[in-house]
Short mmCIF file of C-alpha atoms and ligand atoms in Angstrom, two decimals:
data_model
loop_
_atom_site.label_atom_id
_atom_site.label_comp_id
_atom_site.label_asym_id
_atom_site.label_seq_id
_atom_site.Cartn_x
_atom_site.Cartn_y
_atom_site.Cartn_z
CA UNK A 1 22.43 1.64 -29.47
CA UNK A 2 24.54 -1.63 -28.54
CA UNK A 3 27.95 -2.16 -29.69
CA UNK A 4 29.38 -5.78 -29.57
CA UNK A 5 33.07 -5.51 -30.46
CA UNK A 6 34.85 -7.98 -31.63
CA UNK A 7 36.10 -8.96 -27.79
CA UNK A 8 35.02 -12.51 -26.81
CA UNK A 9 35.07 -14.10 -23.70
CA UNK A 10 35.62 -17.69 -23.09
CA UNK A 11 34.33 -20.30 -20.99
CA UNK A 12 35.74 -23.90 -20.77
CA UNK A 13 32.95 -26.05 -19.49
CA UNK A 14 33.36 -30.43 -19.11
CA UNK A 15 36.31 -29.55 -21.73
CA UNK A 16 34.44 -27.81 -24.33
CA UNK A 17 35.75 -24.22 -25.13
CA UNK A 18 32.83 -21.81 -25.59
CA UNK A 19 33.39 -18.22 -27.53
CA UNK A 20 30.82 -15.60 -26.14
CA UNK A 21 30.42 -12.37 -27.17
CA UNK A 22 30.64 -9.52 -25.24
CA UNK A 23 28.61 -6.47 -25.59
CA UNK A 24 29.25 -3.04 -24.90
CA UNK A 25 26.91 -0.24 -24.22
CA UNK A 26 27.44 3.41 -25.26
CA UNK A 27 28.86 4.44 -21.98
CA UNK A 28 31.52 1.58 -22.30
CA UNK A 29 29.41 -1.47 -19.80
CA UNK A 30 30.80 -4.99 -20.46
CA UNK A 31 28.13 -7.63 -20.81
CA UNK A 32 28.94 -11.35 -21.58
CA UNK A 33 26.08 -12.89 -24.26
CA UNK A 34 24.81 -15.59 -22.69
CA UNK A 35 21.59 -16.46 -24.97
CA UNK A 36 22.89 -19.26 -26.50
CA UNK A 37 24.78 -20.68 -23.67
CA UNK A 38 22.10 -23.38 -22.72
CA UNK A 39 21.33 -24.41 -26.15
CA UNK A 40 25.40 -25.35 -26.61
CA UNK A 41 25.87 -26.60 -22.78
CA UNK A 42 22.83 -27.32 -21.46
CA UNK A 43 23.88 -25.24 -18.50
CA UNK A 44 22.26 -22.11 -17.68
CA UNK A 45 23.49 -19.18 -15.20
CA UNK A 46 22.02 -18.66 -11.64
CA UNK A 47 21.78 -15.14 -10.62
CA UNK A 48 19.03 -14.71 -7.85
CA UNK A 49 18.02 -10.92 -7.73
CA UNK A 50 19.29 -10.34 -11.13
CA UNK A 51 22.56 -8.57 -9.54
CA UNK A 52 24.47 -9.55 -12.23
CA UNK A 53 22.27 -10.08 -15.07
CA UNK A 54 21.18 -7.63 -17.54
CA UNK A 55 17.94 -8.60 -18.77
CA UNK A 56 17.77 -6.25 -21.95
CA UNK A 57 19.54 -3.34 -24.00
CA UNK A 58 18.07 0.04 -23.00
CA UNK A 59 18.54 3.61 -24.79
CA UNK A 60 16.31 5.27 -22.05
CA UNK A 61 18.68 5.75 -18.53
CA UNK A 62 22.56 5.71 -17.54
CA UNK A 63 23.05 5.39 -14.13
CA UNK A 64 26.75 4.88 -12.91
CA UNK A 65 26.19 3.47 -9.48
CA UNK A 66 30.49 3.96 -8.42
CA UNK A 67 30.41 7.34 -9.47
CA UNK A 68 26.52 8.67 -8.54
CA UNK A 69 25.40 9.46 -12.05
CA UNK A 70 22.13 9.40 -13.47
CA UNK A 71 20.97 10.88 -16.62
CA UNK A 72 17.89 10.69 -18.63
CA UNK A 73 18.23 10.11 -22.59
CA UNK A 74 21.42 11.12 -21.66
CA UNK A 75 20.17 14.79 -19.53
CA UNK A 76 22.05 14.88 -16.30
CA UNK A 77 19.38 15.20 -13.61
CA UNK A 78 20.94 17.97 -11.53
CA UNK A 79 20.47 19.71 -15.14
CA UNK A 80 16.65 18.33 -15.82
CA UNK A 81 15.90 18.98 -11.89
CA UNK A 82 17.30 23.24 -12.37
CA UNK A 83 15.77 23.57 -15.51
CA UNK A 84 13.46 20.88 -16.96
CA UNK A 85 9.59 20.29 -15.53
CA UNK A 86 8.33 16.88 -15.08
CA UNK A 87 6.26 17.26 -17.85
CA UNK A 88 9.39 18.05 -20.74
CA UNK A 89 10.95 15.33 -18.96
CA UNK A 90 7.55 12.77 -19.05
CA UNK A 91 8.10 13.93 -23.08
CA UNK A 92 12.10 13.54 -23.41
CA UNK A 93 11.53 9.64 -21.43
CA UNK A 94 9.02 8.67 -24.23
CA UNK A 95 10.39 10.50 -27.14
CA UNK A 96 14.26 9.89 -26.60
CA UNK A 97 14.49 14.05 -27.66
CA UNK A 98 13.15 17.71 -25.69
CA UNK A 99 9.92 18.86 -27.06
CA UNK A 100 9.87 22.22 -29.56
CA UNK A 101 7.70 24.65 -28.19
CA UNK A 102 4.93 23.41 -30.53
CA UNK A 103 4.77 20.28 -29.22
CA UNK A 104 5.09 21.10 -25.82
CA UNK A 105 1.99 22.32 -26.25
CA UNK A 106 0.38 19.95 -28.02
CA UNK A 107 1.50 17.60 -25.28
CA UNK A 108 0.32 19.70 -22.24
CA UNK A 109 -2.78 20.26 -24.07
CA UNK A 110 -3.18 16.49 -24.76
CA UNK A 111 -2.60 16.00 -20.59
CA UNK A 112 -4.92 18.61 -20.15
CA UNK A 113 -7.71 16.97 -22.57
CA UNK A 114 -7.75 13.82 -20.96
CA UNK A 115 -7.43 14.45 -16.47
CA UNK A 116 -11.00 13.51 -15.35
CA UNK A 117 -12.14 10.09 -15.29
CA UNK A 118 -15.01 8.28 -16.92
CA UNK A 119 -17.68 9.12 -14.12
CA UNK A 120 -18.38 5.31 -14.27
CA UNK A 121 -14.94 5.09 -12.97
CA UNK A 122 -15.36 7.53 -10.31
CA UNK A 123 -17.99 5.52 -8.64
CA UNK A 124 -15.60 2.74 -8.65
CA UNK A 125 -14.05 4.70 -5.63
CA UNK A 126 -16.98 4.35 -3.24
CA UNK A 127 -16.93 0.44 -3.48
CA UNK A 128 -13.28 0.89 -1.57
CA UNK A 129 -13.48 0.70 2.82
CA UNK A 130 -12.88 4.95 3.24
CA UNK A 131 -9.21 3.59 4.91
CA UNK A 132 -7.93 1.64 1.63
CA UNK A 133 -4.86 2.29 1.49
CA UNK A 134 -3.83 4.77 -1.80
CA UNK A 135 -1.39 2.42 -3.76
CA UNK A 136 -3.79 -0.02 -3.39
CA UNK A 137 -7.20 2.05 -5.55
CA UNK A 138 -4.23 3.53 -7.42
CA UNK A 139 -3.09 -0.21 -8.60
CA UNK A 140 -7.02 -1.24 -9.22
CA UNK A 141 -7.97 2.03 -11.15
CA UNK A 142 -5.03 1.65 -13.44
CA UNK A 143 -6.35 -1.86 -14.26
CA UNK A 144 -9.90 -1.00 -14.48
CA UNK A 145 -8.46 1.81 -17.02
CA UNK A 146 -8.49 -1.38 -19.71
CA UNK A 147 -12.13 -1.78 -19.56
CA UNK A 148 -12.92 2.28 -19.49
CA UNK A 149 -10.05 2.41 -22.26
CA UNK A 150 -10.32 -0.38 -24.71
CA UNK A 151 -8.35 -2.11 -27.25
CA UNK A 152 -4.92 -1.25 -26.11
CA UNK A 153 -2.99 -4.78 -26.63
CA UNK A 154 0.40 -4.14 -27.12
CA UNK A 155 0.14 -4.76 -30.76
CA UNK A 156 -2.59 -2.42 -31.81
CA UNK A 157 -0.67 0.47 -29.10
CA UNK A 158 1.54 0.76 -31.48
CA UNK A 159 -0.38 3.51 -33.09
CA UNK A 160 -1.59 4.76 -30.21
CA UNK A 161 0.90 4.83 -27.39
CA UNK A 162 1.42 8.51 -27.30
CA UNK A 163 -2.07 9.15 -26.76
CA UNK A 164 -2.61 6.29 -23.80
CA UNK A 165 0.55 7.65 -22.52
CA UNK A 166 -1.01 10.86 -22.20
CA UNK A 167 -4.08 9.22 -21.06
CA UNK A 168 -2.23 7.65 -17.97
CA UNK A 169 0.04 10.05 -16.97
CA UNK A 170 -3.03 12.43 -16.71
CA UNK A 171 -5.56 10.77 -15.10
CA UNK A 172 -3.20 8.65 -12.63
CA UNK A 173 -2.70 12.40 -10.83
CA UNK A 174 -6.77 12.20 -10.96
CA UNK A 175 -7.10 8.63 -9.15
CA UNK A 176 -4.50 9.69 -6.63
CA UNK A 177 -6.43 12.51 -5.40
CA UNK A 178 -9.62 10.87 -5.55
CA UNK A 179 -8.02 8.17 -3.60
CA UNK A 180 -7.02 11.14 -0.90
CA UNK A 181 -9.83 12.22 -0.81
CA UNK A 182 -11.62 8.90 -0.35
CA UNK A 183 -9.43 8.33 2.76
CA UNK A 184 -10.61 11.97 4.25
CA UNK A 185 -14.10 12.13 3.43
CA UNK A 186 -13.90 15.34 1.45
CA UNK A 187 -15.24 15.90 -2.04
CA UNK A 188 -13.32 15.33 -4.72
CA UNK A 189 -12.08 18.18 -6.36
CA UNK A 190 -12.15 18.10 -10.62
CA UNK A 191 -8.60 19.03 -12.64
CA UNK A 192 -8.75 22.83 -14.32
CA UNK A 193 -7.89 23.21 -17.50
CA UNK A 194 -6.00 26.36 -16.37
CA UNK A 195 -3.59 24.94 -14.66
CA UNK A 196 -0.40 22.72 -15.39
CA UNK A 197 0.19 18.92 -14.53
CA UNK A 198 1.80 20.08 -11.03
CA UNK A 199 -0.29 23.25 -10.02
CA UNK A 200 -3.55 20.98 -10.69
CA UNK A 201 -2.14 17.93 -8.81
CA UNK A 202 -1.76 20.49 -5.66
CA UNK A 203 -5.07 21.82 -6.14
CA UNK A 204 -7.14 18.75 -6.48
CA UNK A 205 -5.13 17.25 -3.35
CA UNK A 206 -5.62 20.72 -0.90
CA UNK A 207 -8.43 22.56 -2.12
CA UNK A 208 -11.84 22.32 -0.38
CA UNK A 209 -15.11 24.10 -0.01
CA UNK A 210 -13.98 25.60 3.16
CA UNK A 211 -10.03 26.10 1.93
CA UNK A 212 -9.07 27.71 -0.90
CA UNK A 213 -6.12 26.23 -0.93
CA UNK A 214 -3.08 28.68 -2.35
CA UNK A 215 -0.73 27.69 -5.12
CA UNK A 216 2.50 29.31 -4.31
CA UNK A 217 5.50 28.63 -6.99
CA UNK A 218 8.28 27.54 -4.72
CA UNK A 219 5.98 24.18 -3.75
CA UNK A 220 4.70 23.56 -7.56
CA UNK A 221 8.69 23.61 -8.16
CA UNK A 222 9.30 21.02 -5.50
CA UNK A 223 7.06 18.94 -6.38
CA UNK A 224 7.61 19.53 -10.45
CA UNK A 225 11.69 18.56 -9.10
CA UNK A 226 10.45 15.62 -6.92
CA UNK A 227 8.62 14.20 -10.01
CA UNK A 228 11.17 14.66 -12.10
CA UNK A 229 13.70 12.51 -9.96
CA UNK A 230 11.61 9.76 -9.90
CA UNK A 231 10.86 9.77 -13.32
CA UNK A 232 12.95 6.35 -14.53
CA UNK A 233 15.78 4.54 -12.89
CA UNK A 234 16.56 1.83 -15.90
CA UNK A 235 15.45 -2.10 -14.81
CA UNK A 236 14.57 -1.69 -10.94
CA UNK A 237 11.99 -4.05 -9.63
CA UNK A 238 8.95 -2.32 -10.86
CA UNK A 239 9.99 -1.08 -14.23
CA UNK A 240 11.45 -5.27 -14.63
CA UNK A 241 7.82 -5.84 -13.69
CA UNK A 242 6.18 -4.08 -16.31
CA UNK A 243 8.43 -5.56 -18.71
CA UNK A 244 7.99 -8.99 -17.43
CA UNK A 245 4.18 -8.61 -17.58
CA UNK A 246 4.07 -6.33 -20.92
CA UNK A 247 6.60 -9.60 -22.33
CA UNK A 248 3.35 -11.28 -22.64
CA UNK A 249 1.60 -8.29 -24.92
CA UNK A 250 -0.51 -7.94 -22.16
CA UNK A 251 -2.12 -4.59 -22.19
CA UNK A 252 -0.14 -1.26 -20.92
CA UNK A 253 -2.85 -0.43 -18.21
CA UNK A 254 -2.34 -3.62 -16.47
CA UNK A 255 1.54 -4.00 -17.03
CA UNK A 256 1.55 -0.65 -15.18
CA UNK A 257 -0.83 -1.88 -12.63
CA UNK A 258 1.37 -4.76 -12.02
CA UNK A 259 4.61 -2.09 -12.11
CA UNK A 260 2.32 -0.36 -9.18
CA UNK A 261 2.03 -3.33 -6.74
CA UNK A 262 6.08 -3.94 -7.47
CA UNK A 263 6.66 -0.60 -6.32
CA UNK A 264 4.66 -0.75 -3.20
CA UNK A 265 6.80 -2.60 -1.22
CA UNK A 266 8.94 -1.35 1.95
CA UNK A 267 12.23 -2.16 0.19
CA UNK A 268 11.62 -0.47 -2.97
CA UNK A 269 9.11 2.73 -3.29
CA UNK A 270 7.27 1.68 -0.05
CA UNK A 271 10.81 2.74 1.74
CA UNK A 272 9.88 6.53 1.31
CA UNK A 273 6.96 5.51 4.07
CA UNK A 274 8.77 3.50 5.92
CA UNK A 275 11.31 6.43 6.30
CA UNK A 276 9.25 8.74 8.14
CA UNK A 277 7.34 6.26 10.19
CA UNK A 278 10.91 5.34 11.50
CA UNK A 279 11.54 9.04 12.19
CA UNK A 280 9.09 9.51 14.10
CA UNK A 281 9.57 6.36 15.98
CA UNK A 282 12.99 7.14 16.90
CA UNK A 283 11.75 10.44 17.93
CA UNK A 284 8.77 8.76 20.13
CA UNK A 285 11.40 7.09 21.94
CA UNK A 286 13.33 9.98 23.01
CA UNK A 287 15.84 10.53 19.82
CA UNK A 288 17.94 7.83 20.32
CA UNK A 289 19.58 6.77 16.62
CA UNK A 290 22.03 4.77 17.87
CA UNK A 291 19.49 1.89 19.30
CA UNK A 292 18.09 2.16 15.53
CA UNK A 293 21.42 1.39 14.14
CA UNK A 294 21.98 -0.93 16.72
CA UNK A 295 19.07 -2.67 15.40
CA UNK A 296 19.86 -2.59 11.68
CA UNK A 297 22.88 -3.90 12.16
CA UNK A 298 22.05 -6.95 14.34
CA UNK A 299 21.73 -10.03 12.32
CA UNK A 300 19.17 -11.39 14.17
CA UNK A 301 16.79 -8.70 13.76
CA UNK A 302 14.97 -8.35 10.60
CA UNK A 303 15.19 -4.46 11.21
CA UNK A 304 16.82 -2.22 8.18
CA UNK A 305 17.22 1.44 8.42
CA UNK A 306 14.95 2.35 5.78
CA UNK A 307 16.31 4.89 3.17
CA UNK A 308 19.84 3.79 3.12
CA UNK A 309 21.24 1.53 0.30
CA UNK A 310 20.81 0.81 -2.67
CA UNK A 311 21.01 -2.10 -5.58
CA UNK A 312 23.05 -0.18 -7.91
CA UNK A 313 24.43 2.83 -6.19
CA UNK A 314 27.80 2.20 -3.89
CA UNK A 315 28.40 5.76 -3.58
CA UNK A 316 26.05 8.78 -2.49
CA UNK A 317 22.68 8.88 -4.48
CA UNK A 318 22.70 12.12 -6.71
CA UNK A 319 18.47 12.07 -6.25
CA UNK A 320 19.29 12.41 -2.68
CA UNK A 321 21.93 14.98 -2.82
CA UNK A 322 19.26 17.27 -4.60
CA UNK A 323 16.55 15.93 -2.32
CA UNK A 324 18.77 16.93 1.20
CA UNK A 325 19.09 20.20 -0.60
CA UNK A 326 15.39 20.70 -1.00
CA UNK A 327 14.45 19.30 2.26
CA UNK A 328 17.14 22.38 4.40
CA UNK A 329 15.37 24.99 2.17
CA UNK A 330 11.78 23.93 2.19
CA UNK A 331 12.11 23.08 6.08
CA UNK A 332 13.23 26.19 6.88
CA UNK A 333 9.79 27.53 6.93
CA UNK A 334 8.18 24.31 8.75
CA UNK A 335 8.97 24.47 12.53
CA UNK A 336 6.58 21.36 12.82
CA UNK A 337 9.20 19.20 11.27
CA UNK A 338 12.38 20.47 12.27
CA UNK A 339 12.92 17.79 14.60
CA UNK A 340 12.54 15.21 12.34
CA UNK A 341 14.86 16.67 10.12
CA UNK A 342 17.79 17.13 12.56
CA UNK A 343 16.53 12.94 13.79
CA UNK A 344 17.27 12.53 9.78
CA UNK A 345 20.74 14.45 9.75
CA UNK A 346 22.12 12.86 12.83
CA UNK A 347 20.92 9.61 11.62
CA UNK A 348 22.87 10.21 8.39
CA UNK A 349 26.15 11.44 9.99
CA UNK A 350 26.39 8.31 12.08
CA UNK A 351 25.41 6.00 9.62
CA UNK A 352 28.05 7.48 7.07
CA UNK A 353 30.75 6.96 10.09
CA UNK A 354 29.55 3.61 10.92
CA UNK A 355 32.32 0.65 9.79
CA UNK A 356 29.45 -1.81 8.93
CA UNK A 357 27.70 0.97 6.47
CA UNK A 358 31.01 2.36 5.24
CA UNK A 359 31.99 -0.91 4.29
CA UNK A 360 28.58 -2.24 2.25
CA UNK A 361 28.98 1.28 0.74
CA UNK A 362 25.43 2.12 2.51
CA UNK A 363 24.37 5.29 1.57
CA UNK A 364 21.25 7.27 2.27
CA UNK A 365 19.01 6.80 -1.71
CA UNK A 366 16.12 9.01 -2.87
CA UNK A 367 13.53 7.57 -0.07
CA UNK A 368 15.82 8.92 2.58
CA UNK A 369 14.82 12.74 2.31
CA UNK A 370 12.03 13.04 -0.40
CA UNK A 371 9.06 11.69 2.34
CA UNK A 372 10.58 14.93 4.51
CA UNK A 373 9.71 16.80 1.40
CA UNK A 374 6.01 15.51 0.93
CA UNK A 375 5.06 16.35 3.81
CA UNK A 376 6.26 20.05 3.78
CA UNK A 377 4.29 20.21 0.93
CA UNK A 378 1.08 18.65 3.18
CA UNK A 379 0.94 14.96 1.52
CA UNK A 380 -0.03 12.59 4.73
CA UNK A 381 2.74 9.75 4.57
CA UNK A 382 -0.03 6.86 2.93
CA UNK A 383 0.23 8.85 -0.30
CA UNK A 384 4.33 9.21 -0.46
CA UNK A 385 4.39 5.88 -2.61
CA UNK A 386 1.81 7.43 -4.49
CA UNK A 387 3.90 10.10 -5.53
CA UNK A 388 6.90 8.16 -6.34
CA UNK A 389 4.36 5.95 -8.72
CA UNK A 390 3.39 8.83 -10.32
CA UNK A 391 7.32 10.13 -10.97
CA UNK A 392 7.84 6.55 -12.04
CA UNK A 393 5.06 6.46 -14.55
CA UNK A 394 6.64 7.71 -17.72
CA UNK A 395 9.62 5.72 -17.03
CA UNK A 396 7.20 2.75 -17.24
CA UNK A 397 5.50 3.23 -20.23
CA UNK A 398 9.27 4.37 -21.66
CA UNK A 399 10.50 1.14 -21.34
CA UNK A 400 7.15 -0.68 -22.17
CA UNK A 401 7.26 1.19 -25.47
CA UNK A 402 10.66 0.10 -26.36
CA UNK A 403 9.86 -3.60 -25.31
CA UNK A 404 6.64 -3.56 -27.69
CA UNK A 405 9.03 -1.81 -30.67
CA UNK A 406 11.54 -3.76 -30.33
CA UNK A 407 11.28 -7.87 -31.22
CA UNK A 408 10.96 -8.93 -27.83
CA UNK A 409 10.88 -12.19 -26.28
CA UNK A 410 8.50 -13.10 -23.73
CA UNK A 411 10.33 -12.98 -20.42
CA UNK A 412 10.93 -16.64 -19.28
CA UNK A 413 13.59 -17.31 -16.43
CA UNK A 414 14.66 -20.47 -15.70
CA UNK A 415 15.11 -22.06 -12.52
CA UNK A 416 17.75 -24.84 -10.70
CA UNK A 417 15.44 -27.42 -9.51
CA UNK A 418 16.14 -28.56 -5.87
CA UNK A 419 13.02 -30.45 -4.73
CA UNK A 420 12.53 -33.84 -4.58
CA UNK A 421 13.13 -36.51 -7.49
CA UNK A 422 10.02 -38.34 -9.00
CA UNK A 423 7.79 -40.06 -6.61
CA UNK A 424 5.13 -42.76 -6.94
CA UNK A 425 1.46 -41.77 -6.25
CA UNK A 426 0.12 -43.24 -3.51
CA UNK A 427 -4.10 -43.50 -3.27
CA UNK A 428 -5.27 -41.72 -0.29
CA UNK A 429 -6.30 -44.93 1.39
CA UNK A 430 -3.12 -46.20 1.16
CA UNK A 431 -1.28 -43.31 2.98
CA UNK A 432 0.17 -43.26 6.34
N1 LIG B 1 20.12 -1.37 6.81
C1 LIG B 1 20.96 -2.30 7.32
N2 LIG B 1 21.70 -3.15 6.57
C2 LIG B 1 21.56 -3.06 5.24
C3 LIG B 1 20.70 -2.13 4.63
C4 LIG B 1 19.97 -1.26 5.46
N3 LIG B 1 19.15 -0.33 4.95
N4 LIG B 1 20.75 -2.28 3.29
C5 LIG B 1 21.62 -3.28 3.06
N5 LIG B 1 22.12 -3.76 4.25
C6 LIG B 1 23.14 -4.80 4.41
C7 LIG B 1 22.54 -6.18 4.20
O1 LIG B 1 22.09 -6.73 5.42
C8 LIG B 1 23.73 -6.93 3.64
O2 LIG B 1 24.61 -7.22 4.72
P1 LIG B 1 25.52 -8.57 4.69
O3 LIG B 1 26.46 -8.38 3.54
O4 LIG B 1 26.16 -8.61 6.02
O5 LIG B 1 24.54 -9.69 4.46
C9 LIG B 1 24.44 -5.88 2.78
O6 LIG B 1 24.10 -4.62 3.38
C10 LIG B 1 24.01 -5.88 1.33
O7 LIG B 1 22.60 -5.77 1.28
P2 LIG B 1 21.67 -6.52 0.25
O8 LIG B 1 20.32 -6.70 0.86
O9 LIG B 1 22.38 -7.75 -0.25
O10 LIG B 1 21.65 -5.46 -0.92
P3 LIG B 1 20.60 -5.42 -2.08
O11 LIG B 1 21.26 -4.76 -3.21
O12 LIG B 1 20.01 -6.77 -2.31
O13 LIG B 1 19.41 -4.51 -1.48
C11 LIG B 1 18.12 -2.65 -0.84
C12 LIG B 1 19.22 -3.17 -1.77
C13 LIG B 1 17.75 -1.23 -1.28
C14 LIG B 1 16.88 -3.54 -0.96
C15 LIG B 1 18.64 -2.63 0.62
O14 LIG B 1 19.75 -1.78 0.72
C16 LIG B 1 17.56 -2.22 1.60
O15 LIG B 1 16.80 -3.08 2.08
N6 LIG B 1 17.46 -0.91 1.97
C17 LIG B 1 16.39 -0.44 2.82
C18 LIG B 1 15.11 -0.22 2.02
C19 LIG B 1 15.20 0.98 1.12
O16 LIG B 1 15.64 2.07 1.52
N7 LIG B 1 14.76 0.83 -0.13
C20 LIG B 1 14.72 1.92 -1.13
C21 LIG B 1 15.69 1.68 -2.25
S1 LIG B 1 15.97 3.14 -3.27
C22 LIG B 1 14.48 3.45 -4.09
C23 LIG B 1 13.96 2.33 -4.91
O17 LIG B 1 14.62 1.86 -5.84
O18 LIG B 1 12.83 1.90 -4.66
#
């Protein structure tokens, strides 16, 4: 739903007087209409990292960065996270409502219908070196889905989106524990038709021959409320990615295998590993944060305290609010990792005193605590991008459906050229 009012805003360029509209979104945004700007000026704007530019309307997420609010369709997520599961919310991200009972069903049972993999696919896995990094089969067996999975250009999806989203969403947990399970050696373990989206996600990760690995409910909840906060965060760099690449009506499998690779990097969904490996290195070198912070904030170091900041929020990230919760109750019970966590706490009390944090309005975001949380649960730290893919998944193919429904435009920045002005070829014998 996008309101422009009647408000206009005007620009006075080399003496022409331009009218633009502005637009405003359902939670009162401003947005000045730029689209025709360059056909009337022949200027353009120049926004590099999009911090100011909205690149489409969007009825899926609200996020109010000042105030730390997120919602879903318009769900708060403290509300989704007490009482929703990740599947309801993979259903209210790609239906814009919350499933009746009936098809709740029908979409568990569709999930449940499609989990294992072509086998064709599975011996995809063995052609990978046994230390291939997760995010990286994850990324290629999402791909490879187009050729298992035919005929699923954006135009003919239309029919059939609900059933490839199901498709996805299903078998993604699959590849992810096959690609554990790859890096360890151990057999692969098949989904159950038994058990829901979490419980089975646990089992094929922890079960073996020799471990019958126990679900208890307290960690299918955590992880159930660790999928759920991940589930869509409106035009970060991956979900921008997959609409970029879907833009083209290139097929949903590989938009979302191109949403993947976006997401592995440190500075967006990579930051969850990059977290814990900088736990543990302050704690290798005796506990001392304040050489880390030191670090971050020396300009001539490259160093960033992972886990703190964030595009959009400038005030405490609500995902991490209910992550720090999880994290004191679930670590309760892990000795092991106490120490890390009080590394983490002390980390985030001097950081939130800090003048140069305080005044970027640098606040720990959802990477800061939820890699604490994996590994509670017994995820080894390669496969805590993994997880946040797999939160991030519905978003995805949320926003790829309402790109392909709506009349989109192929995504097309444009650029300020600063190289050099023509130049005369010169043959190779001739040069210098
Ligand atoms: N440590 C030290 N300084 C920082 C940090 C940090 N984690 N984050 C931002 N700054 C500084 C930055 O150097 C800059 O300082 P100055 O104004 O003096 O140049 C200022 O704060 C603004 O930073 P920015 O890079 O312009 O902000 P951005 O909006 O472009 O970047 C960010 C956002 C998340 C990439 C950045 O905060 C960051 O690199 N954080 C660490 C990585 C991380 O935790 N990423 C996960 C993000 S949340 C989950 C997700 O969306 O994937």
């Amino acid at each position: 739903m996008t309101i422009t009012k009647g408000k206009k805003a005007k620009l006075t360029l080399d003496g022409q007087e331009l009218d633009l509209d502005v637009v405003v979104g359902s939670e009162g945004e401003h947005g000045i209409d730029i689209s025709k700007l360059r056909a009337k000026t022949g200027y353009i704007t120049l926004d590099e990292g999009y911090g100011n530019t909205g690149s489409c309307t969007s009825d899926i997420t609200f996020i109010n960065g000042e105030e730390g609010i997120l919602r879903y369709r318009g769900y708060r997520i403290e509300d989704l996270c007490e009482q929703s599961s990740f599947t309801e919310a993979c259903y209210l991200l790609l239906h814009d409502r919350l499933p009746s009972s009936e098809q709740m069903k029908t979409f568990s049972r569709l999930l449940n219908q499609h989990s294992l993999l072509h086998e064709d696919m599975r011996h995809l896995f063995s052609a990978f070196p046994h230390d291939a990094h997760p995010m990286n089969i994850l990324g290629t067996m999402v791909n490879a889905m187009s050729s298992f999975y035919p005929n699923v250009d954006s135009l003919s999806m239309r029919e059939s989106i609900d059933l490839t989203a199901a498709r996805l969403i299903s078998k993604i947990r699959t590849i992810a524990c096959y690609a554990h399970k790859k890096n360890t050696g151990d057999p692969i373990v098949y989904p159950q038709k038994d058990y829901n989206y979490c419980e089975n996600f646990l089992n094929m990760m922890f079960w073996s021959p020799v471990n019958n690995y126990e679900l208890k409910p307290d960690r299918v909840r955590a992880l159930n409320t660790l999928l759920i906060l991940h589930a869509d965060h409106e035009q970060n760099c991956s979900t921008s990615t997959v609409r970029l690449v879907g833009s083209s009506q290139a097929n949903l499998y590989a938009s979302i295998s191109a949403g993947i690779s976006a997401l592995w990097g440190p500075l967006h969904g990579g930051a969850n590993q990059a977290v814990l490996d900088m736990l543990n290195a302050i704690q290798t070198e005796g506990g001392d944060i304040q050489r880390f912070i030191d670090r971050a904030k020396d300009k001539t170091d490259n160093f960033r305290l992972s886990g703190f900041g964030h595009r959009v929020y400038k005030n405490y990230d609500p995902r991490a609010t209910i992550l720090k919760k999880m994290c004191m109750n679930i670590l309760e019970e892990e000795a092991a990792q106490q120490p890390l966590l009080d590394i983490a706490l002390r980390l985030e009390a001097a950081v939130l005193k800090d003048e140069y944090f305080v005044s970027r309005k640098l606040y720990p975001n959802v990477d800061f605590y939820s890699g604490l949380v994996y590994m509670a649960l017994g995820f080894p730290t390669n496969m805590f991008t993994v997880l946040f893919t797999i939160g991030r998944l519905p978003g995805w193919i949320a926003h790829w459906k309402e790109m392909v429904q709506a009349p989109a435009k192929i995504g097309r920045p444009r650029q300020i050229y600063t190289g050099k002005q023509e130049q005369q070829y010169i043959k190779i014998e001739d040069r210098g």
